[in-house]
CSV table of C-alpha atoms and ligand atoms in Angstrom, one decimal:
chain,number,residue,atom,x,y,z
A,653,MET,CA,70.2,83.2,102.6
A,654,SER,CA,73.5,81.1,103.1
A,655,VAL,CA,76.7,83.3,105.0
A,656,GLU,CA,78.3,79.7,104.1
A,657,ILE,CA,82.1,80.6,102.9
A,658,LYS,CA,83.0,79.0,99.7
A,659,THR,CA,85.9,79.5,98.8
A,660,ALA,CA,89.0,81.7,99.7
A,661,LYS,CA,91.0,83.3,96.9
A,662,GLY,CA,94.7,84.8,96.9
A,663,ARG,CA,95.9,87.4,94.8
A,664,ARG,CA,99.2,89.2,94.4
A,665,VAL,CA,98.4,93.3,94.0
A,666,TRP,CA,101.1,96.3,95.3
A,667,ASP,CA,101.4,98.3,97.3
A,668,SER,CA,102.2,102.1,97.6
A,669,ARG,CA,106.2,101.7,98.1
A,670,GLY,CA,105.9,99.3,94.3
A,671,ARG,CA,106.2,96.0,96.6
A,672,PRO,CA,104.1,93.5,96.2
A,673,THR,CA,101.4,92.4,99.0
A,674,ILE,CA,98.7,90.0,99.3
A,675,GLU,CA,95.0,90.6,98.8
A,676,THR,CA,92.1,88.0,99.7
A,677,GLU,CA,88.9,87.6,97.9
A,678,ILE,CA,86.4,85.5,100.3
A,679,GLU,CA,82.9,84.1,98.0
A,680,LEU,CA,79.7,82.9,99.9
A,681,VAL,CA,77.9,80.1,99.0
A,682,SER,CA,75.3,82.7,98.5
A,683,GLY,CA,77.4,84.6,95.5
A,684,ALA,CA,78.0,87.3,97.9
A,685,VAL,CA,82.2,88.5,97.7
A,686,GLY,CA,84.2,90.2,100.2
A,687,ARG,CA,87.7,91.5,99.3
A,688,ALA,CA,90.7,93.1,101.4
A,689,ILE,CA,94.4,93.8,100.9
A,690,ALA,CA,97.1,93.8,103.9
A,691,PRO,CA,99.4,96.7,104.3
A,692,ALA,CA,103.0,97.2,105.6
A,693,GLY,CA,105.0,98.9,107.7
A,694,ALA,CA,108.3,100.4,107.7
A,695,SER,CA,108.8,101.4,111.4
A,696,THR,CA,107.7,97.9,113.0
A,697,GLY,CA,107.6,96.5,117.0
A,698,SER,CA,109.3,93.2,117.3
A,699,GLY,CA,105.8,92.1,118.7
A,700,GLU,CA,104.1,92.5,115.6
A,701,ALA,CA,102.2,89.4,113.4
A,702,VAL,CA,104.9,88.4,111.0
A,703,ASP,CA,104.8,89.9,108.1
A,704,LYS,CA,105.8,87.0,105.7
A,705,ARG,CA,107.8,87.3,102.4
A,706,ASP,CA,109.4,85.2,100.1
A,707,GLY,CA,113.2,86.6,100.5
A,708,GLY,CA,115.5,85.5,97.9
A,709,ASP,CA,116.6,88.1,94.7
A,710,THR,CA,112.7,88.8,93.3
A,711,PHE,CA,111.6,92.4,94.2
A,712,GLY,CA,114.1,92.8,96.7
A,713,GLY,CA,113.1,90.0,98.8
A,714,PHE,CA,109.5,91.5,99.5
A,715,ASP,CA,107.2,88.7,97.1
A,716,VAL,CA,104.7,87.1,98.3
A,717,LYS,CA,103.9,83.8,96.7
A,718,ALA,CA,104.1,81.6,99.5
A,719,GLY,CA,101.5,83.9,101.5
A,720,VAL,CA,99.4,83.7,98.4
A,721,ALA,CA,99.7,80.3,97.8
A,722,ALA,CA,98.3,79.7,101.2
A,723,VAL,CA,95.4,81.6,101.2
A,724,ASN,CA,94.4,79.5,97.6
A,725,GLY,CA,95.6,76.3,99.4
A,726,GLU,CA,95.4,75.6,103.1
A,727,ILE,CA,93.5,78.6,104.1
A,728,ALA,CA,90.6,78.2,101.6
A,729,ASN,CA,90.8,74.4,102.8
A,730,CYS,CA,90.0,75.5,106.1
A,731,LEU,CA,87.5,78.4,105.7
A,732,ARG,CA,85.2,76.4,103.4
A,733,GLY,CA,81.7,76.1,105.2
A,734,LEU,CA,82.4,78.3,107.9
A,735,ASP,CA,80.0,81.0,108.8
A,736,ALA,CA,81.3,84.5,107.5
A,737,SER,CA,78.9,86.4,109.9
A,738,ASP,CA,81.0,84.3,112.9
A,739,GLN,CA,83.9,86.1,112.7
A,740,GLU,CA,85.4,85.0,115.9
A,741,GLN,CA,84.7,81.4,115.0
A,742,VAL,CA,86.8,82.1,111.7
A,743,ASP,CA,89.7,84.1,113.1
A,744,ALA,CA,90.5,81.3,115.5
A,745,ALA,CA,89.9,78.7,112.7
A,746,LEU,CA,92.8,80.9,111.3
A,747,ILE,CA,94.7,81.3,114.7
A,748,GLU,CA,94.6,77.6,114.7
A,749,LEU,CA,96.3,76.6,111.4
A,750,ASP,CA,98.9,79.2,111.6
A,751,GLY,CA,99.7,77.6,114.9
A,752,THR,CA,102.5,80.0,116.0
A,753,ALA,CA,102.0,82.6,118.4
A,754,ASN,CA,103.5,85.2,115.9
A,755,LYS,CA,101.8,84.3,112.7
A,756,SER,CA,104.7,83.2,111.2
A,757,ARG,CA,104.1,80.3,109.4
A,758,LEU,CA,101.3,81.5,107.4
A,759,GLY,CA,102.1,85.1,107.4
A,760,GLY,CA,100.2,87.9,109.5
A,761,ASN,CA,99.7,89.8,105.7
A,762,ALA,CA,98.0,86.4,104.5
A,763,LEU,CA,95.7,86.3,107.6
A,764,ILE,CA,94.7,89.7,108.2
A,765,ALA,CA,93.7,90.3,104.6
A,766,THR,CA,92.0,87.2,105.1
A,767,SER,CA,90.1,88.2,108.3
A,768,MET,CA,89.0,91.7,106.7
A,769,ALA,CA,88.0,90.0,103.7
A,770,VAL,CA,85.4,87.7,105.6
A,771,ALA,CA,84.0,90.6,107.4
A,772,HIS,CA,83.4,92.3,104.3
A,773,GLY,CA,81.7,88.8,102.6
A,774,ALA,CA,79.7,89.1,105.7
A,775,ALA,CA,78.9,92.9,105.6
A,776,ALA,CA,77.6,92.6,101.9
A,777,GLU,CA,75.5,89.7,102.3
A,778,ALA,CA,73.9,91.3,105.0
A,779,GLU,CA,73.7,94.5,102.1
A,780,LEU,CA,75.3,96.8,104.5
A,781,PRO,CA,78.7,99.1,104.3
A,782,LEU,CA,80.9,97.3,106.8
A,783,TRP,CA,80.9,100.3,109.0
A,784,GLN,CA,77.2,99.8,110.1
A,785,TYR,CA,77.5,95.7,109.6
A,786,LEU,CA,80.1,95.9,112.5
A,787,GLY,CA,78.3,98.7,114.3
A,788,LYS,CA,74.7,97.0,114.3
A,789,GLY,CA,72.5,97.5,117.3
A,790,ARG,CA,74.1,100.7,117.5
A,791,ASP,CA,72.5,104.3,116.3
A,792,ASP,CA,75.3,106.9,117.5
A,793,PHE,CA,77.8,106.9,114.9
A,794,PHE,CA,80.4,109.7,114.4
A,795,LEU,CA,83.0,110.1,111.9
A,796,PRO,CA,86.6,109.8,113.7
A,797,LEU,CA,88.8,112.8,113.9
A,798,PRO,CA,91.9,112.5,111.4
A,799,GLU,CA,95.0,113.0,112.3
A,800,ILE,CA,97.5,114.0,109.8
A,801,GLN,CA,101.0,113.8,108.3
A,802,ILE,CA,102.8,117.2,107.4
A,803,PHE,CA,105.9,116.2,106.9
A,804,GLY,CA,107.2,112.7,106.8
A,805,GLY,CA,110.5,111.9,108.5
A,806,GLY,CA,112.5,108.6,110.3
A,807,ALA,CA,112.2,105.7,108.4
A,808,HIS,CA,110.3,106.9,106.1
A,809,ALA,CA,112.2,109.9,104.7
A,810,GLY,CA,116.1,108.5,104.9
A,811,ARG,CA,116.3,109.4,108.6
A,812,ARG,CA,116.6,113.3,107.2
A,813,VAL,CA,115.2,114.1,110.7
A,814,ASP,CA,114.2,111.9,113.8
A,815,VAL,CA,110.7,112.3,114.1
A,816,GLN,CA,108.8,110.2,111.9
A,817,ASP,CA,105.2,112.1,111.5
A,818,PHE,CA,104.9,115.9,112.4
A,819,MET,CA,101.0,115.9,112.1
A,820,VAL,CA,98.3,118.1,112.9
A,821,ILE,CA,95.2,117.6,114.5
A,822,ALA,CA,92.3,120.0,113.9
A,823,THR,CA,91.1,120.1,117.5
A,824,GLY,CA,88.8,123.1,116.7
A,825,ALA,CA,86.9,121.6,113.8
A,826,LYS,CA,83.6,120.7,113.8
A,827,THR,CA,83.1,118.1,111.5
A,828,TYR,CA,85.3,115.7,109.5
A,829,GLU,CA,84.7,117.3,106.3
A,830,GLN,CA,86.1,120.6,107.9
A,831,ALA,CA,88.9,118.8,109.5
A,832,LEU,CA,89.6,117.9,106.5
A,833,GLU,CA,89.4,121.2,104.7
A,834,TRP,CA,91.4,122.9,107.3
A,835,THR,CA,94.1,120.6,106.9
A,836,ALA,CA,94.4,120.9,103.5
A,837,GLU,CA,94.8,124.4,103.9
A,838,VAL,CA,97.7,123.9,106.5
A,839,TYR,CA,99.4,120.8,103.8
A,840,ARG,CA,99.0,123.3,101.1
A,841,CYS,CA,100.6,126.5,103.4
A,842,ALA,CA,103.1,123.7,104.3
A,843,GLY,CA,104.7,123.3,100.6
A,844,ARG,CA,104.4,126.7,100.1
A,845,ILE,CA,106.5,128.2,102.7
A,846,MET,CA,109.2,125.2,102.2
A,847,THR,CA,109.2,126.1,98.6
A,848,GLU,CA,109.8,129.8,99.3
A,849,ALA,CA,112.5,128.4,101.5
A,850,GLY,CA,113.8,125.9,99.0
A,851,LEU,CA,113.4,123.3,101.1
A,852,ASN,CA,110.9,121.2,99.1
A,853,GLN,CA,112.1,118.2,98.0
A,854,GLY,CA,108.5,116.4,97.2
A,855,VAL,CA,107.0,114.1,99.4
A,856,ALA,CA,108.4,111.1,101.7
A,857,ASP,CA,106.5,107.5,102.1
A,858,GLU,CA,103.2,108.6,103.6
A,859,GLY,CA,102.8,111.7,101.5
A,860,GLY,CA,104.1,114.3,104.1
A,861,TYR,CA,107.0,116.8,102.3
A,862,TRP,CA,110.0,115.4,102.2
A,863,PRO,CA,111.5,116.9,105.5
A,864,ALA,CA,114.8,118.9,104.1
A,865,PHE,CA,115.5,120.9,107.4
A,866,VAL,CA,118.3,120.7,109.6
A,867,SER,CA,116.7,119.8,112.7
A,868,ASN,CA,113.8,118.3,114.8
A,869,GLU,CA,112.8,122.2,116.3
A,870,GLN,CA,113.6,123.4,112.4
A,871,ALA,CA,110.5,121.4,111.3
A,872,LEU,CA,108.3,121.9,114.4
A,873,ASP,CA,108.8,125.8,113.5
A,874,TYR,CA,107.7,125.3,110.1
A,875,LEU,CA,104.8,123.3,111.3
A,876,VAL,CA,103.6,126.2,113.3
A,877,ARG,CA,104.1,129.0,110.7
A,878,ALA,CA,102.1,126.3,108.2
A,879,ILE,CA,99.3,126.0,110.9
A,880,GLU,CA,99.3,130.0,111.1
A,881,GLY,CA,100.1,131.0,107.6
A,882,ALA,CA,96.8,129.1,106.6
A,883,GLY,CA,95.1,131.2,108.9
A,884,PHE,CA,94.3,129.0,112.1
A,885,ILE,CA,95.3,129.4,115.5
A,886,PRO,CA,98.0,126.6,116.8
A,887,GLY,CA,96.7,125.1,119.6
A,888,GLU,CA,93.2,125.7,119.3
A,889,ASP,CA,92.3,125.6,115.9
A,890,VAL,CA,95.1,123.5,114.9
A,891,ALA,CA,97.1,121.4,116.9
A,892,ILE,CA,100.6,119.0,116.6
A,893,SER,CA,100.8,115.6,116.8
A,894,LEU,CA,103.9,113.7,116.9
A,895,ASP,CA,105.0,110.2,116.2
A,896,ILE,CA,108.7,109.5,117.5
A,897,ALA,CA,108.8,105.8,116.8
A,898,ALA,CA,111.7,106.2,118.8
A,899,THR,CA,112.2,102.4,118.5
A,900,ASP,CA,113.7,102.8,115.4
A,901,PHE,CA,116.7,104.9,117.0
A,902,GLY,CA,116.8,103.3,120.3
A,903,LYS,CA,118.1,100.6,121.9
A,904,ALA,CA,118.8,99.7,125.5
A,905,GLY,CA,118.0,103.2,126.7
A,906,ARG,CA,120.3,104.9,124.2
A,907,TYR,CA,119.0,106.9,121.3
A,908,GLN,CA,121.1,108.2,118.3
A,909,LEU,CA,119.6,111.5,117.0
A,910,SER,CA,120.9,111.8,113.6
A,911,ALA,CA,119.5,115.2,112.8
A,912,ASP,CA,121.0,117.0,116.1
A,913,LYS,CA,124.3,114.4,115.4
A,914,ARG,CA,124.1,113.2,118.8
A,915,GLU,CA,123.6,110.1,121.2
A,916,VAL,CA,121.0,110.6,124.6
A,917,ASP,CA,120.0,108.6,126.9
A,918,SER,CA,115.9,107.9,128.0
A,919,ASP,CA,116.3,111.4,130.2
A,920,GLY,CA,117.7,113.3,127.7
A,921,LEU,CA,115.2,112.6,125.2
A,922,SER,CA,112.3,112.6,127.5
A,923,GLU,CA,113.8,116.1,128.6
A,924,MET,CA,113.4,117.0,124.8
A,925,LEU,CA,110.1,115.7,124.2
A,926,LEU,CA,109.1,117.8,127.7
A,927,ARG,CA,110.7,120.8,126.3
A,928,TRP,CA,108.8,120.7,122.8
A,929,ILE,CA,105.4,119.8,124.8
A,930,GLU,CA,106.2,123.2,126.7
A,931,ARG,CA,107.2,125.2,123.3
A,932,TYR,CA,104.6,123.6,120.8
A,933,PRO,CA,101.0,123.2,120.7
A,934,ILE,CA,101.5,119.6,121.4
A,935,VAL,CA,98.1,117.2,121.8
A,936,ALA,CA,100.0,113.4,121.2
A,937,ILE,CA,103.2,111.9,120.9
A,938,GLU,CA,103.5,108.5,120.0
A,939,ASP,CA,106.2,105.9,120.6
A,940,PRO,CA,108.3,108.7,122.7
A,941,LEU,CA,110.8,106.1,124.2
A,942,GLY,CA,111.7,102.5,122.7
A,943,GLU,CA,109.7,99.8,123.1
A,944,ASP,CA,112.5,97.8,125.3
A,945,ASP,CA,112.1,100.8,127.5
A,946,PRO,CA,109.5,100.7,129.6
A,947,GLU,CA,110.2,102.3,132.8
A,948,ALA,CA,111.3,105.5,131.0
A,949,MET,CA,108.0,105.3,128.9
A,950,ALA,CA,106.0,105.3,132.5
A,951,ALA,CA,108.0,108.1,133.6
A,952,PHE,CA,107.8,110.2,130.4
A,953,THR,CA,104.0,109.3,131.0
A,954,ALA,CA,104.1,110.6,134.5
A,955,ALA,CA,105.2,113.9,133.3
A,956,ALA,CA,103.4,114.3,130.6
A,957,GLY,CA,100.2,111.7,130.8
A,958,ASP,CA,98.0,114.8,131.5
A,959,LYS,CA,99.0,117.1,128.8
A,960,VAL,CA,99.1,115.1,125.9
A,961,GLU,CA,98.4,111.7,124.5
A,962,VAL,CA,100.8,109.4,125.0
A,963,ILE,CA,100.5,107.2,122.2
A,964,ALA,CA,101.5,103.5,122.1
A,965,ASP,CA,102.5,101.6,118.7
A,966,ASP,CA,105.9,99.7,118.7
A,967,PHE,CA,104.8,99.1,122.4
A,968,ILE,CA,102.2,97.5,122.2
A,969,CYS,CA,102.1,96.1,118.9
A,970,THR,CA,97.7,96.0,119.0
A,971,SER,CA,97.8,93.4,121.8
A,972,ALA,CA,95.3,93.1,125.0
A,973,SER,CA,98.1,91.6,126.9
A,974,ARG,CA,100.2,94.3,126.0
A,975,ILE,CA,98.0,97.0,126.4
A,976,GLU,CA,97.1,95.4,129.9
A,977,GLU,CA,101.3,95.0,131.0
A,978,ALA,CA,101.7,98.8,129.6
A,979,HIS,CA,98.4,100.0,131.8
A,980,ARG,CA,100.0,98.2,134.5
A,981,GLY,CA,103.2,99.8,134.5
A,982,GLY,CA,102.4,103.2,134.1
A,983,ALA,CA,103.4,103.6,130.6
A,984,CYS,CA,101.2,105.6,127.8
A,985,ASN,CA,97.7,106.5,128.0
A,986,THR,CA,96.2,105.6,124.3
A,987,ALA,CA,96.4,102.7,121.7
A,988,LEU,CA,97.4,102.7,118.5
A,989,ILE,CA,95.2,99.9,116.8
A,990,LYS,CA,96.5,98.7,113.6
A,991,PRO,CA,95.1,94.9,112.7
A,992,ASN,CA,97.9,93.9,110.8
A,993,GLN,CA,100.3,94.1,113.8
A,994,VAL,CA,98.6,91.3,115.4
A,995,GLY,CA,96.8,89.3,112.4
A,996,THR,CA,93.1,89.2,112.6
A,997,LEU,CA,89.9,91.4,113.3
A,998,THR,CA,89.0,89.8,116.4
A,999,GLU,CA,92.4,90.0,117.9
A,1000,THR,CA,92.4,93.7,116.7
A,1001,LYS,CA,89.2,94.5,118.2
A,1002,ALA,CA,90.1,92.5,122.0
A,1003,ALA,CA,93.0,94.9,121.9
A,1004,LEU,CA,91.0,97.8,121.4
A,1005,ASP,CA,88.2,96.5,124.1
A,1006,ARG,CA,91.4,96.5,126.6
A,1007,SER,CA,92.1,99.6,125.7
A,1008,ARG,CA,88.9,100.9,126.4
A,1009,GLN,CA,88.5,99.0,129.6
A,1010,LEU,CA,91.7,100.5,131.2
A,1011,GLY,CA,90.2,104.0,130.4
A,1012,TRP,CA,92.7,104.9,127.6
A,1013,GLU,CA,91.9,106.7,124.3
A,1014,SER,CA,92.4,105.0,121.3
A,1015,ILE,CA,93.5,106.1,117.3
A,1016,VAL,CA,92.8,103.3,114.4
A,1017,SER,CA,95.8,103.6,112.0
A,1018,ALA,CA,96.9,102.6,108.9
A,1019,ARG,CA,100.8,101.5,108.0
A,1020,SER,CA,103.3,103.3,105.6
A,1021,GLY,CA,103.1,100.8,103.1
A,1022,GLU,CA,99.5,101.0,101.9
A,1023,THR,CA,96.9,100.8,98.9
A,1024,GLU,CA,93.3,101.7,97.5
A,1025,ASP,CA,91.6,99.2,100.9
A,1026,THR,CA,89.4,101.3,103.0
A,1027,THR,CA,88.8,98.8,105.7
A,1028,ILE,CA,90.3,100.6,108.4
A,1029,VAL,CA,87.9,103.6,107.8
A,1030,HIS,CA,84.8,101.3,108.3
A,1031,LEU,CA,86.8,99.9,111.7
A,1032,ALA,CA,86.8,103.2,113.4
A,1033,VAL,CA,83.1,104.7,112.1
A,1034,GLY,CA,81.8,100.8,113.1
A,1035,TRP,CA,84.0,100.0,116.1
A,1036,GLY,CA,83.3,104.2,117.6
A,1037,VAL,CA,86.9,105.0,117.5
A,1038,LYS,CA,87.1,108.3,117.9
A,1039,GLN,CA,90.7,108.9,115.9
A,1040,LEU,CA,92.2,108.1,112.7
A,1041,LYS,CA,95.5,107.7,111.3
A,1042,VAL,CA,96.4,107.6,107.7
A,1043,GLY,CA,99.4,109.4,106.7
A,1044,SER,CA,99.2,112.6,104.7
A,1045,PHE,CA,96.9,114.6,102.9
A,1046,SER,CA,98.6,113.7,99.5
A,1047,ARG,CA,99.1,109.9,97.6
A,1048,SER,CA,95.7,108.0,96.3
A,1049,GLU,CA,96.6,105.2,98.8
A,1050,ARG,CA,96.0,107.7,101.6
A,1051,MET,CA,93.4,110.1,99.9
A,1052,ALA,CA,91.1,106.3,99.8
A,1053,LYS,CA,90.6,106.4,103.1
A,1054,TRP,CA,89.9,110.5,103.5
A,1055,ASN,CA,87.5,110.1,100.7
A,1056,GLU,CA,85.9,107.0,102.1
A,1057,GLY,CA,84.9,108.8,105.0
A,1058,LEU,CA,83.0,111.8,103.5
A,1059,ARG,CA,80.8,108.8,101.8
A,1060,VAL,CA,80.3,107.2,105.3
A,1061,ALA,CA,79.0,111.0,106.6
A,1062,GLU,CA,76.9,111.4,103.6
A,1063,THR,CA,75.3,107.7,103.9
A,1064,LEU,CA,74.8,108.9,107.5
A,1065,GLY,CA,72.6,111.8,106.5
A,1066,GLN,CA,75.4,114.2,108.8
A,1067,GLN,CA,76.3,117.2,106.9
A,1068,GLY,CA,80.1,117.2,106.8
A,1069,GLY,CA,80.2,113.6,109.2
A,1070,ARG,CA,80.0,114.7,113.0
A,1071,LEU,CA,83.0,114.1,115.1
A,1072,ALA,CA,83.0,112.9,118.8
A,1073,PRO,CA,82.1,116.0,120.9
A,1074,ARG,CA,85.2,117.9,121.6
A,1075,LYS,CA,85.0,117.8,125.5
A,1076,SER,CA,85.5,114.0,124.9
A,1077,PHE,CA,89.2,114.1,124.0
A,1078,PRO,CA,91.9,115.2,126.5
A,1079,TRP,CA,92.3,118.6,125.1
A,1080,GLY,CA,88.9,119.7,125.1
B,602,2PG,C1,103.4,104.4,112.5
B,602,2PG,C2,103.0,103.9,110.7
B,602,2PG,C3,102.1,105.0,110.0
B,602,2PG,P1,104.6,102.1,110.0
B,602,2PG,O1,104.8,103.9,113.0
B,602,2PG,O2,102.6,104.4,113.1
B,602,2PG,O3,103.0,106.3,110.6
B,602,2PG,O4,104.4,103.6,110.4
B,602,2PG,O5,103.3,101.5,109.2
B,602,2PG,O6,106.1,102.2,108.8
B,602,2PG,O7,105.1,101.1,111.3
B,603,MG,MG1,104.0,104.8,114.7
């Protein structure tokens, strides 16, 4: 059977914010089909592959007609006849066709939808689920431990509080299914106590509750109460993880805290976060400082890196060379892996491999603008990544991913889905 690509078709579909996005469908000569949709971020790093939009008045400038046309035109022409099972060759052809360092000509969104669709096509041809196709040769599959948002904030909730993601990790859960069950109880309890306090104002971009709190600390207090109220021991059964997304409210070492209505410098922000680590059961902090503040990031990592995962998102933008640079400077110890930040699956895998070679932990992550596409779950399982970040425990663009993990666990024949051993995590 041939794995030769016959054609690529682009179509405009809609994401969880009601914005246009690009879906690519790859058809092989054999008739096998693969399909994937590009997600989109709101709090983005400046080093990300460009999410190319048409501009103008239609749909707030977010239309993707040019990207869809590129898939149907030059991308389809470029891929015709290539071997879908040779992902590296396909991605190299896409990178060369685009011809820019930041994928700005064709758009990182057109490229990642296409790159992922090719992988789906090759897996369909091999009659394997994508995770199994990507992990061929392995028999030690496990499910990723979920990192799940309870309150939204920052750019995803009108900057009501500064911290973007108040999340929980069910560090004590025995299985993937149990981690979801425990988080469901925490999420439900958080909603209940917010309603009782008159603070429930619906949900933010990623499905976490809209944070009608007066301060970041109040959100942390409510998070601890929600964990306890659901019957769990904070820090033992269920711990806290934060995405500060500091690039969004900081520049050149000055940070504007809108919840507290004050400005702090890098030291001030670091000290505040270190105090939180002492006071709350926090096991992970993402982008604690801005992407342009590498020395402060290194100092924070030196102070907190043995207690928490210091996760680099905007700071490294899923780039192998940026991970290397961060590591050299002593900044961060965990890589957030988002395929659309770099634009192809091959480059995504290269970033993951680099982070592993350097002894970092890694987390596969969705974006704030998502769809029913579940590719990232397959990447996490197929590539053996121990953690997965998908936003909250509501809204179907999020639940589609958590639910896909349940199906994978079932296919594996593992009761509830085995996780990586607890002792292999920094908190284990
Ligand atoms: C992040 C993501 C997900 P966005 O910052 O990690 O929470 O947000 O997709 O907006 O960059
Ligand atoms: Mg982030």
